Amino acid sequence: MVEELLDDKKFIVVPAATANQLRIVSGRLGSSAASYAEEVFTQAFRVDEMGSSLEEAVDTYRLVTVQRGAGSICVNRARFKELVERLYLEDEEELSRIWYESGGWYGAYLLTKLNGEDVFGFLEKDLLVTWNLDEAEIRREDVIVSVRCTSFGMSRELTDLLVHYLVGRMEELGYGENDREVLRGLVIMKLLKKME
């Protein structure tokens, strides 16, 4: 009889630290460790069914909460491109200044918000999403940061504004531009850590 009651339950071996964390978090949430673990597994299976990984799901959630805190909004790419191109024709210099300042503000915001997390790894994912890029890569090697952004559908005007945005952002993070190669939809930059 007892075996029948326990038949639908299985034990999973986890490190003691993980089990302790499970008890702490479930207690804080007012749930049992078993109920919380079941919910965790259920959500992990949902992520898997979407063709993603837990790491990607958590990173995306982090990205969205940071962007929401920064006041980011979602705009259709085609309408945004049209709007920017019109404004660019009216006052290229002012629009470039605004994008440079926006990049600087966001860089400063990330420094305070991420608090020790990998800023460059976050920036890479952030650029992919916020600029709807096809590829983004940010590599840091000692005092040099290499940035490569590609978007096959990006206009010349948006490419130029992306450069100003990146320069503002990276300067706020303590890096000055050293080299740049820009074509429509392609930005390759090298930046050097500024000496204090």
CSV table of C-alpha atoms in Angstrom, one decimal:
chain,number,residue,atom,x,y,z
A,1,MET,CA,0.0,0.0,0.0
A,2,VAL,CA,2.8,2.5,0.9
A,3,GLU,CA,4.6,1.6,-2.3
A,4,GLU,CA,1.5,2.4,-4.3
A,5,LEU,CA,1.3,5.9,-2.7
A,6,LEU,CA,4.9,6.7,-3.5
A,7,ASP,CA,4.8,5.2,-7.0
A,8,ASP,CA,4.1,8.5,-8.8
A,9,LYS,CA,7.0,10.3,-7.1
A,10,LYS,CA,10.7,10.2,-8.0
A,11,PHE,CA,13.7,11.5,-6.2
A,12,ILE,CA,16.2,13.6,-8.1
A,13,VAL,CA,19.7,14.0,-6.7
A,14,VAL,CA,20.9,17.6,-6.7
A,15,PRO,CA,23.8,19.3,-4.9
A,16,ALA,CA,23.1,20.3,-1.3
A,17,ALA,CA,23.6,24.0,-2.2
A,18,THR,CA,20.8,23.7,-4.8
A,19,ALA,CA,18.5,22.0,-2.4
A,20,ASN,CA,19.2,24.7,0.2
A,21,GLN,CA,18.5,27.4,-2.3
A,22,LEU,CA,15.3,25.7,-3.3
A,23,ARG,CA,14.1,25.6,0.3
A,24,ILE,CA,15.1,29.3,0.9
A,25,VAL,CA,13.3,30.6,-2.3
A,26,SER,CA,10.2,28.4,-1.8
A,27,GLY,CA,10.0,29.6,1.8
A,28,ARG,CA,10.3,33.2,0.8
A,29,LEU,CA,7.5,32.7,-1.7
A,30,GLY,CA,5.3,30.9,0.8
A,31,SER,CA,5.4,27.6,-1.1
A,32,SER,CA,6.6,24.1,-0.3
A,33,ALA,CA,9.9,23.0,-1.9
A,34,ALA,CA,8.1,20.3,-3.8
A,35,SER,CA,5.5,22.6,-5.2
A,36,TYR,CA,8.1,25.2,-6.2
A,37,ALA,CA,10.3,22.5,-7.8
A,38,GLU,CA,7.3,21.3,-9.8
A,39,GLU,CA,6.6,24.8,-11.0
A,40,VAL,CA,10.3,25.3,-12.0
A,41,PHE,CA,10.3,22.1,-14.0
A,42,THR,CA,7.0,22.9,-15.6
A,43,GLN,CA,8.3,26.3,-16.8
A,44,ALA,CA,11.6,24.7,-18.0
A,45,PHE,CA,9.6,22.3,-20.1
A,46,ARG,CA,7.6,25.2,-21.6
A,47,VAL,CA,10.8,26.9,-22.5
A,48,ASP,CA,12.1,23.7,-24.1
A,49,GLU,CA,8.8,23.3,-26.1
A,50,MET,CA,9.4,26.8,-27.5
A,51,GLY,CA,12.8,25.6,-28.8
A,52,SER,CA,14.8,27.7,-26.4
A,53,SER,CA,17.0,27.1,-23.3
A,54,LEU,CA,16.5,28.2,-19.7
A,55,GLU,CA,19.6,30.4,-20.1
A,56,GLU,CA,18.2,32.2,-23.1
A,57,ALA,CA,14.8,32.6,-21.4
A,58,VAL,CA,16.4,34.2,-18.3
A,59,ASP,CA,18.7,36.4,-20.4
A,60,THR,CA,15.7,37.6,-22.5
A,61,TYR,CA,13.7,38.4,-19.3
A,62,ARG,CA,16.7,40.3,-17.9
A,63,LEU,CA,17.0,42.2,-21.2
A,64,VAL,CA,13.3,43.1,-21.2
A,65,THR,CA,13.3,44.3,-17.6
A,66,VAL,CA,16.4,46.5,-18.2
A,67,GLN,CA,14.9,47.9,-21.4
A,68,ARG,CA,11.6,48.6,-19.7
A,69,GLY,CA,13.4,50.4,-16.9
A,70,ALA,CA,15.2,52.5,-19.4
A,71,GLY,CA,11.9,53.5,-21.0
A,72,SER,CA,12.4,51.6,-24.3
A,73,ILE,CA,9.5,51.1,-26.6
A,74,CYS,CA,8.8,48.7,-29.4
A,75,VAL,CA,8.3,50.3,-32.8
A,76,ASN,CA,7.7,48.6,-36.2
A,77,ARG,CA,11.0,48.6,-38.1
A,78,ALA,CA,9.6,49.9,-41.4
A,79,ARG,CA,7.8,52.9,-39.7
A,80,PHE,CA,10.8,53.7,-37.6
A,81,LYS,CA,13.1,53.7,-40.6
A,82,GLU,CA,10.7,56.0,-42.5
A,83,LEU,CA,10.5,58.4,-39.5
A,84,VAL,CA,14.3,58.5,-39.0
A,85,GLU,CA,15.0,59.1,-42.7
A,86,ARG,CA,12.6,62.1,-42.7
A,87,LEU,CA,14.1,63.6,-39.5
A,88,TYR,CA,17.6,62.9,-40.8
A,89,LEU,CA,17.0,65.0,-43.9
A,90,GLU,CA,15.7,67.9,-41.7
A,91,ASP,CA,18.5,68.1,-39.2
A,92,GLU,CA,21.2,65.4,-39.5
A,93,GLU,CA,23.5,67.1,-37.0
A,94,GLU,CA,20.9,67.4,-34.2
A,95,LEU,CA,19.6,63.9,-34.7
A,96,SER,CA,23.2,62.5,-34.5
A,97,ARG,CA,23.7,64.5,-31.3
A,98,ILE,CA,20.5,63.1,-29.8
A,99,TRP,CA,21.5,59.5,-30.6
A,100,TYR,CA,25.0,60.1,-29.2
A,101,GLU,CA,23.5,61.4,-26.0
A,102,SER,CA,21.0,58.5,-25.9
A,103,GLY,CA,23.8,56.0,-26.2
A,104,GLY,CA,25.7,57.7,-23.4
A,105,TRP,CA,22.7,57.8,-21.1
A,106,TYR,CA,21.9,54.1,-21.7
A,107,GLY,CA,25.6,53.2,-21.1
A,108,ALA,CA,25.5,55.0,-17.7
A,109,TYR,CA,22.1,53.4,-16.9
A,110,LEU,CA,23.6,49.9,-17.7
A,111,LEU,CA,26.6,50.5,-15.4
A,112,THR,CA,24.3,51.1,-12.5
A,113,LYS,CA,21.6,48.6,-13.4
A,114,LEU,CA,23.8,45.6,-14.3
A,115,ASN,CA,26.0,46.0,-11.2
A,116,GLY,CA,28.9,43.7,-12.0
A,117,GLU,CA,27.2,41.6,-14.7
A,118,ASP,CA,29.0,41.1,-18.0
A,119,VAL,CA,28.1,44.5,-19.6
A,120,PHE,CA,29.5,43.6,-23.0
A,121,GLY,CA,27.7,40.3,-23.2
A,122,PHE,CA,24.5,42.1,-22.3
A,123,LEU,CA,25.1,44.9,-24.8
A,124,GLU,CA,25.6,42.3,-27.6
A,125,LYS,CA,22.2,40.8,-26.9
A,126,ASP,CA,20.7,44.2,-26.4
A,127,LEU,CA,21.9,45.5,-29.8
A,128,LEU,CA,20.4,42.4,-31.6
A,129,VAL,CA,17.0,43.1,-30.1
A,130,THR,CA,16.8,46.9,-29.9
A,131,TRP,CA,18.3,47.6,-33.3
A,132,ASN,CA,16.9,44.5,-34.9
A,133,LEU,CA,20.3,43.5,-36.1
A,134,ASP,CA,21.1,40.3,-38.0
A,135,GLU,CA,24.4,40.0,-36.2
A,136,ALA,CA,26.1,41.7,-33.2
A,137,GLU,CA,29.4,40.9,-31.7
A,138,ILE,CA,31.3,42.7,-28.9
A,139,ARG,CA,34.7,41.2,-27.8
A,140,ARG,CA,36.9,42.6,-25.2
A,141,GLU,CA,40.6,41.7,-25.2
A,142,ASP,CA,42.6,43.4,-22.5
A,143,VAL,CA,42.1,47.2,-23.2
A,144,ILE,CA,40.6,46.8,-26.7
A,145,VAL,CA,36.9,46.3,-27.4
A,146,SER,CA,35.9,45.2,-30.9
A,147,VAL,CA,32.3,45.8,-32.1
A,148,ARG,CA,30.8,44.4,-35.2
A,149,CYS,CA,27.1,45.0,-36.1
A,150,THR,CA,25.4,43.8,-39.2
A,151,SER,CA,21.9,44.5,-40.5
A,152,PHE,CA,21.2,43.7,-44.2
A,153,GLY,CA,18.1,45.9,-44.3
A,154,MET,CA,19.4,48.9,-42.5
A,155,SER,CA,19.5,52.3,-44.3
A,156,ARG,CA,22.5,54.5,-44.5
A,157,GLU,CA,20.9,57.0,-42.1
A,158,LEU,CA,20.1,54.3,-39.5
A,159,THR,CA,23.7,53.0,-39.8
A,160,ASP,CA,25.1,56.5,-39.2
A,161,LEU,CA,22.8,56.9,-36.1
A,162,LEU,CA,23.9,53.5,-34.8
A,163,VAL,CA,27.5,54.6,-35.0
A,164,HIS,CA,26.7,57.8,-32.9
A,165,TYR,CA,24.7,55.7,-30.4
A,166,LEU,CA,27.6,53.1,-30.1
A,167,VAL,CA,30.2,55.8,-29.6
A,168,GLY,CA,28.1,57.5,-26.9
A,169,ARG,CA,27.5,54.3,-25.2
A,170,MET,CA,31.1,53.1,-25.3
A,171,GLU,CA,32.5,56.4,-24.1
A,172,GLU,CA,30.2,56.2,-21.1
A,173,LEU,CA,31.6,52.8,-20.4
A,174,GLY,CA,35.2,54.2,-20.5
A,175,TYR,CA,36.2,53.4,-24.1
A,176,GLY,CA,37.3,55.8,-26.8
A,177,GLU,CA,37.0,55.1,-30.5
A,178,ASN,CA,40.2,54.1,-32.2
A,179,ASP,CA,39.2,52.8,-35.6
A,180,ARG,CA,36.0,52.6,-37.6
A,181,GLU,CA,34.8,51.0,-40.8
A,182,VAL,CA,31.2,51.8,-41.8
A,183,LEU,CA,29.1,50.7,-44.8
A,184,ARG,CA,25.3,50.7,-45.1
A,185,GLY,CA,24.2,48.1,-42.6
A,186,LEU,CA,27.7,47.2,-41.4
A,187,VAL,CA,29.6,48.8,-38.5
A,188,ILE,CA,33.0,47.6,-37.4
A,189,MET,CA,34.7,49.6,-34.6
A,190,LYS,CA,37.7,49.2,-32.4
A,191,LEU,CA,37.8,51.1,-29.1
A,192,LEU,CA,40.5,51.6,-26.5
A,193,LYS,CA,40.0,51.7,-22.7
A,194,LYS,CA,40.6,55.3,-21.6
A,195,MET,CA,43.3,55.8,-19.0
A,196,GLU,CA,42.2,57.5,-15.9
